[in-house]
Each structure stands twice: as C-alpha cells, then as structure tokens.
PDB file of C-alpha atoms in Angstrom:
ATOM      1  CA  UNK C 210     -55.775   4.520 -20.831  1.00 86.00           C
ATOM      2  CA  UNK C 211     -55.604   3.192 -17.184  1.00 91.00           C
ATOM      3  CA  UNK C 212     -57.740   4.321 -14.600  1.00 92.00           C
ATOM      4  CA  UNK C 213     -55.814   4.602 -10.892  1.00 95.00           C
ATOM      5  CA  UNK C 214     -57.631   5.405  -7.532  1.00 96.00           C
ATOM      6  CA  UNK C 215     -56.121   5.961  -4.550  1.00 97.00           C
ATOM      7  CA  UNK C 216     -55.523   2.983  -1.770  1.00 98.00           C
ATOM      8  CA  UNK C 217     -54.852   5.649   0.950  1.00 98.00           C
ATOM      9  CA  UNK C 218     -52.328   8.704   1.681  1.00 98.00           C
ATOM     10  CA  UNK C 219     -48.960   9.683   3.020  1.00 98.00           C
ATOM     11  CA  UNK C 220     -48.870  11.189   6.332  1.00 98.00           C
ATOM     12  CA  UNK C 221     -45.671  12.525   6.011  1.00 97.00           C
ATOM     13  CA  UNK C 222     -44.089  15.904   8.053  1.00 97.00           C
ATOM     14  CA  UNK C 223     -43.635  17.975   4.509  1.00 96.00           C
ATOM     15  CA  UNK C 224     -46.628  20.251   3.570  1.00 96.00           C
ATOM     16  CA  UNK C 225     -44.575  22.166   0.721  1.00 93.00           C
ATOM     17  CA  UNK C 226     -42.866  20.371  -1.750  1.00 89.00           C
ATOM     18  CA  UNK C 227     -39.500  23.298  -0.733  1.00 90.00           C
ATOM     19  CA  UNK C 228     -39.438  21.118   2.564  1.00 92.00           C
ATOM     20  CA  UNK C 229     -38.171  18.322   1.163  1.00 91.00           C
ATOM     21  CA  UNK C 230     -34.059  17.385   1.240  1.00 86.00           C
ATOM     22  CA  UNK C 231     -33.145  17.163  -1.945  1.00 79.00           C
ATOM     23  CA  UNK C 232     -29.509  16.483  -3.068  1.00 68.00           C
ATOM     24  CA  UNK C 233     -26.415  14.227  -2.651  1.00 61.00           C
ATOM     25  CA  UNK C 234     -25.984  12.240   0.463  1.00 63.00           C
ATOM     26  CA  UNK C 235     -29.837  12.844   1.302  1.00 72.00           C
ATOM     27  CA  UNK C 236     -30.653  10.644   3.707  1.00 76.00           C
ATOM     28  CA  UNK C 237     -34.452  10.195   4.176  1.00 81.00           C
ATOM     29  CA  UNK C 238     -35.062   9.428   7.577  1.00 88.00           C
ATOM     30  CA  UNK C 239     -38.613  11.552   8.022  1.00 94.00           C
ATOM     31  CA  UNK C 240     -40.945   9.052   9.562  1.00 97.00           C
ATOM     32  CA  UNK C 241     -44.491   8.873   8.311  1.00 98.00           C
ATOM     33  CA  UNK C 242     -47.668   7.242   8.028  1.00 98.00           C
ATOM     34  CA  UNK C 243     -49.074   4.916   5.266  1.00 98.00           C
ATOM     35  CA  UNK C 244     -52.757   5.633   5.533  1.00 98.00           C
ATOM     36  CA  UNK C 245     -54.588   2.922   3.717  1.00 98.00           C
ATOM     37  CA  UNK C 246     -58.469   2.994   3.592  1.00 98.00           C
ATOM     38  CA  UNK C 247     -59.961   0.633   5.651  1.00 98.00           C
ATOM     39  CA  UNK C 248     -61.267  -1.886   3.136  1.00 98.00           C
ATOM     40  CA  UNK C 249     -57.408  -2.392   1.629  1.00 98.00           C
ATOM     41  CA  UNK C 250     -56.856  -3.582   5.168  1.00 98.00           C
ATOM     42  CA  UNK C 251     -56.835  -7.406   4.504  1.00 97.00           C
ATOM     43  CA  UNK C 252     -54.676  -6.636   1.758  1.00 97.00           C
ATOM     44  CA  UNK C 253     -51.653  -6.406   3.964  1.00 97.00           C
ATOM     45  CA  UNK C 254     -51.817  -9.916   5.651  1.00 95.00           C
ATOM     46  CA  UNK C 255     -48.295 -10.408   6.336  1.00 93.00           C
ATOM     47  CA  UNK C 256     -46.948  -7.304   5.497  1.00 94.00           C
ATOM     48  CA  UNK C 257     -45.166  -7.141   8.662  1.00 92.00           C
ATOM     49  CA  UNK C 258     -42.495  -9.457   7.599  1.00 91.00           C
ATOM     50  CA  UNK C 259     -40.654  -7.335   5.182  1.00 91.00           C
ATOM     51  CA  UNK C 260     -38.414  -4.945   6.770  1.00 91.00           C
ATOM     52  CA  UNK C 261     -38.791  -2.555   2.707  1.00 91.00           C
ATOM     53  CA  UNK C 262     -41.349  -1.906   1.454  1.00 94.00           C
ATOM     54  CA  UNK C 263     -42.083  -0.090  -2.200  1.00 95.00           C
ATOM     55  CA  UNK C 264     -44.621   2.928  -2.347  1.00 98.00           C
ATOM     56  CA  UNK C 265     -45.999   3.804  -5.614  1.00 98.00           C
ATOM     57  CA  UNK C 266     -48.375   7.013  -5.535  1.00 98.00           C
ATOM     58  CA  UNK C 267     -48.998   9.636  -7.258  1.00 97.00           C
ATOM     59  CA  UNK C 268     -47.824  13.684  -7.512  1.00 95.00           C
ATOM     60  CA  UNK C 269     -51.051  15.014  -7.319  1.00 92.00           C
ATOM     61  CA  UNK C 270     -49.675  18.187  -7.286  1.00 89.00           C
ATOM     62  CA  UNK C 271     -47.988  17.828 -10.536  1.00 86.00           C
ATOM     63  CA  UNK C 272     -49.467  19.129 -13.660  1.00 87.00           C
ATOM     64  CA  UNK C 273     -48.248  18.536 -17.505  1.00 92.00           C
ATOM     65  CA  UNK C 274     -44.896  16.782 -18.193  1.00 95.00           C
ATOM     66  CA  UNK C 275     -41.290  18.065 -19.454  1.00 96.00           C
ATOM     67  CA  UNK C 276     -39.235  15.556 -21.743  1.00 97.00           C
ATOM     68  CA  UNK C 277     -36.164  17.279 -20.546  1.00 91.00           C
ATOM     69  CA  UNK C 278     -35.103  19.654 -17.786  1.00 86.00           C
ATOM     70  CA  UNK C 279     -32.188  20.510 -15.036  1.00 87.00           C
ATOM     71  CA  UNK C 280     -32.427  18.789 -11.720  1.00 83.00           C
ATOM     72  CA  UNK C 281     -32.156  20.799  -8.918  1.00 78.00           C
ATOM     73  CA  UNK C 282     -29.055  18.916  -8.003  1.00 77.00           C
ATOM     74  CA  UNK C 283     -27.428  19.623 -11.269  1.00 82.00           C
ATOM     75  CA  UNK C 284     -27.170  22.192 -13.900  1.00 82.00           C
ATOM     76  CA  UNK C 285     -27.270  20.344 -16.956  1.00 86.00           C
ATOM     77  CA  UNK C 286     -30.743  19.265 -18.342  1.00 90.00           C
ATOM     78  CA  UNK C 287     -31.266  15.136 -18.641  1.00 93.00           C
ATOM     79  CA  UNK C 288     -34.152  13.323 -19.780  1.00 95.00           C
ATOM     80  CA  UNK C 289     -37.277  13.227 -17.760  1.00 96.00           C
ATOM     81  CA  UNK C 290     -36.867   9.417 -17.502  1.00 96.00           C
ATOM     82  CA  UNK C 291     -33.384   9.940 -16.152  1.00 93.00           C
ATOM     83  CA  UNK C 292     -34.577  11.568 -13.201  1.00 91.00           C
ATOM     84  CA  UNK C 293     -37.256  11.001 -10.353  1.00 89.00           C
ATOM     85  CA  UNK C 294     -38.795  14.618 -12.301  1.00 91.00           C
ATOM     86  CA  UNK C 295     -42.428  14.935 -11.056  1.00 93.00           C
ATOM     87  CA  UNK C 296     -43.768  16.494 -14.110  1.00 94.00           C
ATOM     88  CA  UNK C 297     -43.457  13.072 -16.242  1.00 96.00           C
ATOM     89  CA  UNK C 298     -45.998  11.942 -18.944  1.00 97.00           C
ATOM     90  CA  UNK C 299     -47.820   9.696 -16.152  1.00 97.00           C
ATOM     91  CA  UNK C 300     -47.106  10.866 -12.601  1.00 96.00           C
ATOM     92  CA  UNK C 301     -46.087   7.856 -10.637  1.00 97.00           C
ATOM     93  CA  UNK C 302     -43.617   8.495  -8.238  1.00 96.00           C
ATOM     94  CA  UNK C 303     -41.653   5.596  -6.284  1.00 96.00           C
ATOM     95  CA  UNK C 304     -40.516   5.099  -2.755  1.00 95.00           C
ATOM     96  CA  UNK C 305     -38.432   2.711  -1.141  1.00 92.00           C
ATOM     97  CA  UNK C 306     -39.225   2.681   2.867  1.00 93.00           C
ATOM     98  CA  UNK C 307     -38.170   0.983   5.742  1.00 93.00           C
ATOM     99  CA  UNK C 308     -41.514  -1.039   7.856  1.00 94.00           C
ATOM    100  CA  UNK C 309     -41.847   0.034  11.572  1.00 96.00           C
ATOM    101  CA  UNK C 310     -44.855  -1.224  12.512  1.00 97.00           C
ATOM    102  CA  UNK C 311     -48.231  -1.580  11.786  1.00 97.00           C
ATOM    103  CA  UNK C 312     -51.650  -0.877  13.257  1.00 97.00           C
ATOM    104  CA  UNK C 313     -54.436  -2.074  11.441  1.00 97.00           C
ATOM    105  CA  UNK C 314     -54.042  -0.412   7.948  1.00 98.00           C
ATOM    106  CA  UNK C 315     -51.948   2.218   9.213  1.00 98.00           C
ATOM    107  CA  UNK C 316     -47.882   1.491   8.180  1.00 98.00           C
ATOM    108  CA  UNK C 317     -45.587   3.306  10.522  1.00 98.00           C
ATOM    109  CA  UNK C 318     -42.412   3.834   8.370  1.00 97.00           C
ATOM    110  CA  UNK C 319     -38.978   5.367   7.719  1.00 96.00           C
ATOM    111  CA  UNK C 320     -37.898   7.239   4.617  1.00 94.00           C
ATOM    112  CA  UNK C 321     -40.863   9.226   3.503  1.00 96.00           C
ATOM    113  CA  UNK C 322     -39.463  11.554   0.587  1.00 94.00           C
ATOM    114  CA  UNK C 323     -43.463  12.551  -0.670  1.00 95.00           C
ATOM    115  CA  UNK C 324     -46.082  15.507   0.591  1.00 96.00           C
ATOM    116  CA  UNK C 325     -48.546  14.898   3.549  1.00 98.00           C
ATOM    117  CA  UNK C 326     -51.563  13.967   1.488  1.00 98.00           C
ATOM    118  CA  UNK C 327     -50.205  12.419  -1.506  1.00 98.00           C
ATOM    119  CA  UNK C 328     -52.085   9.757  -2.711  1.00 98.00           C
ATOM    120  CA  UNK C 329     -50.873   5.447  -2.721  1.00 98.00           C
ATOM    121  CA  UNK C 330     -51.457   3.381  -5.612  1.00 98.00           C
ATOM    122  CA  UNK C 331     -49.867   0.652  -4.323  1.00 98.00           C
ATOM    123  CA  UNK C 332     -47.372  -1.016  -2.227  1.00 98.00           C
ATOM    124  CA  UNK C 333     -45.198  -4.280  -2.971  1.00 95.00           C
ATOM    125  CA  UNK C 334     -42.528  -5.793  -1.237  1.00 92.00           C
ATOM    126  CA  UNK C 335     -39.302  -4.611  -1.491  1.00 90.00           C
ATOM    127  CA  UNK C 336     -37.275  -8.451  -2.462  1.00 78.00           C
ATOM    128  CA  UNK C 337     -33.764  -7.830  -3.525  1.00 69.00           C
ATOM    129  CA  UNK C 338     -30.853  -5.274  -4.282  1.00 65.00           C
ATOM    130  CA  UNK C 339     -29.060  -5.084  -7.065  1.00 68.00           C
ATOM    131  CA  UNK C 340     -25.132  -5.298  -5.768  1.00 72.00           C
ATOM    132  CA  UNK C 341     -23.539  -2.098  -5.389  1.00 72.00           C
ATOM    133  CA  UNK C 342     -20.537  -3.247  -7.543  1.00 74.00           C
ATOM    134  CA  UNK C 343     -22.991  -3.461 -10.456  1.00 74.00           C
ATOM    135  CA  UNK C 344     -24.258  -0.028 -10.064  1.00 76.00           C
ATOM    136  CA  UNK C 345     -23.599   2.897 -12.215  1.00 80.00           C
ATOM    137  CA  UNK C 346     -25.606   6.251 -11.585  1.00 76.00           C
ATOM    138  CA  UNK C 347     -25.118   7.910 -14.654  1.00 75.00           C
ATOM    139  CA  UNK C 348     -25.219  11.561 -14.426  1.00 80.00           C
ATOM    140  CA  UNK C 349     -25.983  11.557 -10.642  1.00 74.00           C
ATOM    141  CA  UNK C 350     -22.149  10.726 -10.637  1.00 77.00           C
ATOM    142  CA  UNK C 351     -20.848  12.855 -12.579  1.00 78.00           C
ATOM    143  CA  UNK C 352     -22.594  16.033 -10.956  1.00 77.00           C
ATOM    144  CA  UNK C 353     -21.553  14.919  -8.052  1.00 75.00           C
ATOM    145  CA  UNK C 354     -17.810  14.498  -9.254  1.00 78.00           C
ATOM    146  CA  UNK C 355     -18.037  18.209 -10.516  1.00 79.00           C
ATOM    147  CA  UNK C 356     -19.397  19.883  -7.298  1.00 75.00           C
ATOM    148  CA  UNK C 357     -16.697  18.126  -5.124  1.00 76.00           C
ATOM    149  CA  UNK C 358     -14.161  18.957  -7.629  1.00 74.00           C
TER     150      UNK C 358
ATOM    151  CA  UNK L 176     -59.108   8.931  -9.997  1.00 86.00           C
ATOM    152  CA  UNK L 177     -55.894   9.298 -12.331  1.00 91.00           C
ATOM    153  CA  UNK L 178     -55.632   8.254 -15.724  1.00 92.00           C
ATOM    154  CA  UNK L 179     -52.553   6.851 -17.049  1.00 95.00           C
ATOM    155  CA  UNK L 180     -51.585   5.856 -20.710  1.00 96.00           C
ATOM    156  CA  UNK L 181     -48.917   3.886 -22.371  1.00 97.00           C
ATOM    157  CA  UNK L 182     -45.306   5.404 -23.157  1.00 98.00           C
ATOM    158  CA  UNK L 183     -44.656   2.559 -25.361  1.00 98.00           C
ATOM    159  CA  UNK L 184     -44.473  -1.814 -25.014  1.00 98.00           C
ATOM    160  CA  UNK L 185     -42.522  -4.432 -23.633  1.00 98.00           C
ATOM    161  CA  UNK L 186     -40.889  -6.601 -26.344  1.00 98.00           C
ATOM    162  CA  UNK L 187     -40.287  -9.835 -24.277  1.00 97.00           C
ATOM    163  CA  UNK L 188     -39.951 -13.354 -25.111  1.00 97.00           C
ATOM    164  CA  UNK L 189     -42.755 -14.354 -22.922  1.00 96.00           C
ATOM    165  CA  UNK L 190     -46.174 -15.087 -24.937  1.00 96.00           C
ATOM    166  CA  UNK L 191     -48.190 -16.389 -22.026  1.00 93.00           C
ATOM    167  CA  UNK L 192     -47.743 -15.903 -17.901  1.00 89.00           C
ATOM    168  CA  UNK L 193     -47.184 -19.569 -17.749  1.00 90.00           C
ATOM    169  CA  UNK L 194     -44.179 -19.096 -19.787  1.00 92.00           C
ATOM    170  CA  UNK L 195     -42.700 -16.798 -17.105  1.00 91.00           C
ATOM    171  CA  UNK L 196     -40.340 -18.344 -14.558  1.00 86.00           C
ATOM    172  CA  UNK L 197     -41.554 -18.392 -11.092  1.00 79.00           C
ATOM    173  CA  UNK L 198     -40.456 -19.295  -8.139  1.00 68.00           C
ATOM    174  CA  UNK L 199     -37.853 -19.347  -5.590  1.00 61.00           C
ATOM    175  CA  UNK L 200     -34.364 -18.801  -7.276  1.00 63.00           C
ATOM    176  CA  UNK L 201     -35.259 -17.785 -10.253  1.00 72.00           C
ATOM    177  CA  UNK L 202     -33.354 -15.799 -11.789  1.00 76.00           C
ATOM    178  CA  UNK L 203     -34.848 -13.481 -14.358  1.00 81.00           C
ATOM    179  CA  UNK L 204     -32.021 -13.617 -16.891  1.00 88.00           C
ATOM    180  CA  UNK L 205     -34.010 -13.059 -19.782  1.00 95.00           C
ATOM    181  CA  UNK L 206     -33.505 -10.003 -22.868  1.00 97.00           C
ATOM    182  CA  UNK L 207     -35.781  -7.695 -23.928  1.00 98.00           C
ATOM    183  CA  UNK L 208     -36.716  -4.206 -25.022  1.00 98.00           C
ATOM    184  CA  UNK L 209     -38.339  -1.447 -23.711  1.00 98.00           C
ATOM    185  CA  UNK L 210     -39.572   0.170 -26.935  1.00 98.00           C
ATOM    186  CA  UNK L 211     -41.223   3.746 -26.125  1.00 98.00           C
ATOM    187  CA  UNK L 212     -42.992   6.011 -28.199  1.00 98.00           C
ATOM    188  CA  UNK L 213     -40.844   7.803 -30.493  1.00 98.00           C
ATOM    189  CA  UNK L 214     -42.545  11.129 -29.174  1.00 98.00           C
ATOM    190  CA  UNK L 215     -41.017  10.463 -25.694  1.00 98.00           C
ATOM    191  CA  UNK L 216     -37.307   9.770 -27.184  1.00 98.00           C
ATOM    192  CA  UNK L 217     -36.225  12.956 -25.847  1.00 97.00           C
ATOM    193  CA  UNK L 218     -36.869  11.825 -22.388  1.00 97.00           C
ATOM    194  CA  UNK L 219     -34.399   8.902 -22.802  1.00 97.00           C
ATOM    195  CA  UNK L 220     -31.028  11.700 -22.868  1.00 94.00           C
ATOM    196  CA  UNK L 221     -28.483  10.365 -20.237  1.00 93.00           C
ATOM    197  CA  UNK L 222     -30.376   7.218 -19.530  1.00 94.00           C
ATOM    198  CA  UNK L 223     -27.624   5.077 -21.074  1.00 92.00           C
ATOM    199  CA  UNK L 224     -25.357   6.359 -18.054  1.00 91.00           C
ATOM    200  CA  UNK L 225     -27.525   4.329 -15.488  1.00 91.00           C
ATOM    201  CA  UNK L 226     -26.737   0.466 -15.678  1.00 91.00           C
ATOM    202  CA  UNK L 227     -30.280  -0.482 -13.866  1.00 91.00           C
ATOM    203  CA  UNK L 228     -34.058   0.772 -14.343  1.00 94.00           C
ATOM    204  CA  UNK L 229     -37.107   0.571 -12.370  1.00 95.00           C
ATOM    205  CA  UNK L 230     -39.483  -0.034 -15.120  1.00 98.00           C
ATOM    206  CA  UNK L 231     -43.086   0.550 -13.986  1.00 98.00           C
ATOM    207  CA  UNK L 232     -45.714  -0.679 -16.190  1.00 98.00           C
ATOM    208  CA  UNK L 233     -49.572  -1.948 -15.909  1.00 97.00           C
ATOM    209  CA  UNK L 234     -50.473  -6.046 -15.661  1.00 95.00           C
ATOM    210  CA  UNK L 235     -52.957  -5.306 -18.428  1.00 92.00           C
ATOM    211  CA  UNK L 236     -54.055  -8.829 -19.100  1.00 89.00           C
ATOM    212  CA  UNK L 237     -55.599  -8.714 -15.486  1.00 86.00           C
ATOM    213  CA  UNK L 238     -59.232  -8.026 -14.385  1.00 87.00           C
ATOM    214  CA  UNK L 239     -60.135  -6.997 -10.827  1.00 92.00           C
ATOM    215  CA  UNK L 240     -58.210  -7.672  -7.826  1.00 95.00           C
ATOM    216  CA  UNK L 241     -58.349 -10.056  -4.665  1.00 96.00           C
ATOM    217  CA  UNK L 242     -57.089  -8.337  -1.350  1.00 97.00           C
ATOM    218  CA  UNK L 243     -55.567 -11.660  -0.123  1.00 91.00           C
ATOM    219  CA  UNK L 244     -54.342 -14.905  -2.066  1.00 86.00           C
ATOM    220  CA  UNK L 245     -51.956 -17.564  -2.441  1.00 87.00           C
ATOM    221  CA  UNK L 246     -49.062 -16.729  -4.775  1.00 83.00           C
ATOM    222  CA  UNK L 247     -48.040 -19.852  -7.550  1.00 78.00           C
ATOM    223  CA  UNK L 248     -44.324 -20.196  -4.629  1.00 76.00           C
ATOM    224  CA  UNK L 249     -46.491 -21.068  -1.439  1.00 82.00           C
ATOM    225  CA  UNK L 250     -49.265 -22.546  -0.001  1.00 82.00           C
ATOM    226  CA  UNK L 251     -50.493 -20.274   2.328  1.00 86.00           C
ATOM    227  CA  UNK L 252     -52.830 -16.930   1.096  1.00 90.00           C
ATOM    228  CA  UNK L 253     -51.072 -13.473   1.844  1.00 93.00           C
ATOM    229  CA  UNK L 254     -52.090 -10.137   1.627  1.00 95.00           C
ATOM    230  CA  UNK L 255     -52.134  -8.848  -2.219  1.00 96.00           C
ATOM    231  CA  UNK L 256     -49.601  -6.031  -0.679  1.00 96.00           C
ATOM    232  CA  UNK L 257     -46.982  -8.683   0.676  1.00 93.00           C
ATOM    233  CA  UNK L 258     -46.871  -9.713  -2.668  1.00 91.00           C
ATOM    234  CA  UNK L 259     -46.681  -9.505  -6.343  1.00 89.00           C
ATOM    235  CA  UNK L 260     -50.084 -10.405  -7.599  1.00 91.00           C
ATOM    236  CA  UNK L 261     -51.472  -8.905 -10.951  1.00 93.00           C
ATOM    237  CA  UNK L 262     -54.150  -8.681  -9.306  1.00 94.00           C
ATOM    238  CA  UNK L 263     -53.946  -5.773  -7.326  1.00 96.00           C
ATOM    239  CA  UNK L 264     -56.648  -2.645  -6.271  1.00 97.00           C
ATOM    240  CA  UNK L 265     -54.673  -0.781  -9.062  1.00 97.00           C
ATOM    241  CA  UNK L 266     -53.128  -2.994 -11.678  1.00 96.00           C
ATOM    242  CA  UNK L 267     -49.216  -1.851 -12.067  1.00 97.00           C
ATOM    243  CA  UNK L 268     -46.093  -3.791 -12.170  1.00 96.00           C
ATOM    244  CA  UNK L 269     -42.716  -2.920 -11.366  1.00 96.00           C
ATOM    245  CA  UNK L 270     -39.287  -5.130 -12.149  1.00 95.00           C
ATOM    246  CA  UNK L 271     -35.305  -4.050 -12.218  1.00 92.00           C
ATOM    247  CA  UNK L 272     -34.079  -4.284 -15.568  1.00 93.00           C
ATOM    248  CA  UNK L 273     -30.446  -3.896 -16.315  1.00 93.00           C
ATOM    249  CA  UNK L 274     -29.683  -1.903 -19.017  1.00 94.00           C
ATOM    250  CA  UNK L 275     -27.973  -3.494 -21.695  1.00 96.00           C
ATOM    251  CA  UNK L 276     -27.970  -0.636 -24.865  1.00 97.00           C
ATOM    252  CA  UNK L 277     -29.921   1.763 -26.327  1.00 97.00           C
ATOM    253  CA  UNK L 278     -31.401   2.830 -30.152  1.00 97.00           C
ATOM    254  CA  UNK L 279     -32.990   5.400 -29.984  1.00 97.00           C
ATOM    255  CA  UNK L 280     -36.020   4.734 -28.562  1.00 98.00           C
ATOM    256  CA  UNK L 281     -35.447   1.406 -27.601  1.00 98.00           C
ATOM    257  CA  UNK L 282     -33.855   0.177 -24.980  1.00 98.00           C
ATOM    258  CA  UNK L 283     -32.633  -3.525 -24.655  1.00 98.00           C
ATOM    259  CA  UNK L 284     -32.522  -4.705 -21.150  1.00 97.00           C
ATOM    260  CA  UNK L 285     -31.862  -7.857 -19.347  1.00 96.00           C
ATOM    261  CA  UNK L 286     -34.247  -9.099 -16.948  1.00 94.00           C
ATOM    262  CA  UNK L 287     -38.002  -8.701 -18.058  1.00 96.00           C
ATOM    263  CA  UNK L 288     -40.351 -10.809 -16.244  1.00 94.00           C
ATOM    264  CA  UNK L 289     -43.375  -9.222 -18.384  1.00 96.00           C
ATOM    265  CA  UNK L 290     -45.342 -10.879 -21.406  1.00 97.00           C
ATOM    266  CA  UNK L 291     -44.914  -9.146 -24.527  1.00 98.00           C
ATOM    267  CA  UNK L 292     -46.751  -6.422 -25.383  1.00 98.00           C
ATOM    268  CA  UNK L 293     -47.249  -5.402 -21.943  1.00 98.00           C
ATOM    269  CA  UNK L 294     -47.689  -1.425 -21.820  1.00 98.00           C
ATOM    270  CA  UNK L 295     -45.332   0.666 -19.816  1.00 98.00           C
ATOM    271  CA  UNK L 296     -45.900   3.448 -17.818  1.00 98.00           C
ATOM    272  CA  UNK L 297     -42.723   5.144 -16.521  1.00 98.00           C
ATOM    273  CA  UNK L 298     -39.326   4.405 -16.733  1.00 98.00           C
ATOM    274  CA  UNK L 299     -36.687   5.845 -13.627  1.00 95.00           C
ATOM    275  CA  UNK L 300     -32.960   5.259 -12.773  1.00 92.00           C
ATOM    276  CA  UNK L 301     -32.731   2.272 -10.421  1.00 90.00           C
ATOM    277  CA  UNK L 302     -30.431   4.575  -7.647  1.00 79.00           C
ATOM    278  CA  UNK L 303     -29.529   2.682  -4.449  1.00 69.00           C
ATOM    279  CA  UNK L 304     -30.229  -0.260  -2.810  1.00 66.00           C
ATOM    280  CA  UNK L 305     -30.921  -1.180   0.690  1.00 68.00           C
ATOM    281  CA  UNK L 306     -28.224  -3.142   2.292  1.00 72.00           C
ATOM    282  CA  UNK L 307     -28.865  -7.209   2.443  1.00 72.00           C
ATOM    283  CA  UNK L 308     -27.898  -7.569   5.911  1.00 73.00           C
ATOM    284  CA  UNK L 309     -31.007  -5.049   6.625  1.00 74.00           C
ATOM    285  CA  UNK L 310     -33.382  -6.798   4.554  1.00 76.00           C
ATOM    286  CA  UNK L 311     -35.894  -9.137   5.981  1.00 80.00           C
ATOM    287  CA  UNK L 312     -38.133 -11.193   3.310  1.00 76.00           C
ATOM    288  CA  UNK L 313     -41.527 -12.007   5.107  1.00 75.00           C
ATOM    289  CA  UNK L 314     -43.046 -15.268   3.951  1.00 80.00           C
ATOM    290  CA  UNK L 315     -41.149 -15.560   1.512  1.00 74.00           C
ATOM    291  CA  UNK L 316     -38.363 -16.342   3.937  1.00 77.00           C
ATOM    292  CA  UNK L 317     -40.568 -19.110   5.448  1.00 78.00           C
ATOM    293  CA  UNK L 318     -42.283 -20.398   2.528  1.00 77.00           C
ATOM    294  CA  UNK L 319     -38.866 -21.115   1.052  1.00 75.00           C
ATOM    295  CA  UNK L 320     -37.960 -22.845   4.687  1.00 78.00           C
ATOM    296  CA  UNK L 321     -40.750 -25.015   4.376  1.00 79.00           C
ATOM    297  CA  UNK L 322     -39.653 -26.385   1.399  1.00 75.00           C
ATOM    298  CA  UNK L 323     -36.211 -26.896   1.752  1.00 76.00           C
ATOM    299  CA  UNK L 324     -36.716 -28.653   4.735  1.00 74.00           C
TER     300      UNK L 324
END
C-alpha cells in the first residue's frame, strides 16, 4: 500500500460533477486555479517554462471501483482501464493543462476537466506528444463513427 | 490521506536506475510488460483498440522527497514539479507506453523507462496530444542549448 496526501486543490468553476462537458469534440477551455500549499512552493522553481503541464489528483468523490461499465459517451460497456472511469481500483485521475501564469504557488491554467476542491498529488511537466499519425483511440473511435453515422 | 495499492508489476529489462537511459534524446525504445493482477483482467476489455497508454505507477525504490534539485541532464537545481524526480512529495511515476499486444493480463508495451518490478497503479488510454508548435519545454529547452553550444 501507498500512502498519498494532497499537495493542494483545484479551483476550478464545476461544483457538481453533471457540470462538466463530457463527450466528443470537448474542448476544455474552463480556466482554473492550481492551489498548492505553501510549503510545495519551492517545488515549482521553473515551472513557468513549460507551456503543459500534467495534473495528477485524486476523485475524492469517488467511492469503490467497477472493472467494466458504459461511458456516458457510449453505450457499450469497456474496461475500466479503457476509460478515464472515476470509480477505478486506485482513484488517480490525470489532466493535461495549458500554464498561464503563476503567482507564488498558485498556477493560473487552461483546461481544467476536475471539481473545485479536488485534491493534487502531483504535477510534472508535460515533454512530448506522441504523433497524431501513430494514434489509434480504440473504442472512442468507433462510438464516435456510430453516432455520426 | 489516500491509500493506493498495486494492480500488478512492471516486467522491464532495467535491474538498476543506472541502467535506465537518460538524457537528452533518448529515446525510450525499450519492451516490456505490464503484467496486472489477474483479478483486474476484466478491466483490460477494449484496451487493445488504443495504440498508446499512460501508465501511472509509484517510484517505490524512493524515500522522501526534495522540493528542488538538479536532475542527472543539467547542472542547474529545478523545482521537483518542473521535473521528473522520484523524489517527489508523493512518489508516482507516469510514462507513454505504446501498446504492442496483449495476453490476457499482460500487456507488452514498448517504451518502459521503469526498473523491474516496479508496482503500477492505473493504467488509461493515452487520448490526444497537444500540438508541438504549442509546446514550450522550460529548462529543458536551455539546458539542452547549453550543451550543444
């Protein structure tokens, strides 16, 4: 067993989970606040330099796990590690965001898809893509290819 | 606090960190598997549909964290957020596999950068990717500058 604590919080605009876009073409533009406690302050010496950023935090909200179950943007079930699910055996959730600005250890940024008040674990920077011609999305694709159809 | 457990190892060639390239470049070409639990199996349907992972998993060799340092590439100390220390405020690791095939519950990938036996946490589709011409690299960008010139 590993024991997490919080580094800070998500200020974001969503206070109910039903607030958040979900679904193709969602495009998370909500600004928000990365809220670190002041003593991870020094830990973001030079932080300003990467224009991504990755979130990792938690869904506090989340209780229990499901090894399979239907998407809302689908209606065929996949495996819970096929999908960004929240109710997964350990509930890490992932975030890539865009870096505004910075004051102190408060991170301005772009993209926030969590709850106001969900708690960071971490943050890394965000280095490289993988090429979009070397992508495949699985069943994201073909759900999409079925609703358009 | 949250507690997290193991969904299974990391089967890599890598014995000991030293073994593990570093540095600018480096491409992290080499094979491995993700073997999970067979309990959480069921939580792998549709996964082979998605040709890159986020694999998240905990640095579980490391003890305690530093908020700034100077990473193995440069030699100048950054904040422990602008880069990819193990030793971080909460000890988890993240890399981009690509997905290479899957038996049952393993999964060989290409493109650990993990020692073996290193416990994972959660496994999610790799989705989208920011655009290069958007991405700035920090110090990384400048370390590299430095030594090229």
């Amino acid at each position: 067993m590993f024991s997490m604590r919080h580094i800070g919080y998500v200020r974001s605009p969503y206070q109910d989970s039903k607030e958040i876009p979900k679904g193709f073409g969602t495009k998370h533009d909500a600004e928000g606040v990365l809220d670190l406690e002041p003593e991870f302050e020094p830990g973001l010496m030079d932080i300003e330099g990467f224009s991504h950023l990755f979130v990792i935090w938690a869904f506090h909200e989340s209780d229990g796990f499901e090894l399979f179950g239907t998407p809302p943007i689908d209606d065929r079930p996949h495996g819970v590690f096929a999908t960004r699910s929240p109710r997964r055996p350990n509930p890490i959730g992932l975030t890539v965001v865009e870096l505004l600005s910075r004051e102190g250890a408060r991170l301005r940024v772009r993209g926030v898809d969590m709850l106001d008040g969900t708690p960071i674990l971490d943050i890394k920077p965000y280095l490289s893509s993988v090429p979009s011609e070397r992508l495949r999305r699985g069943w994201l694709d073909e759900a999409e290819a079925r609703i358009k159809s």
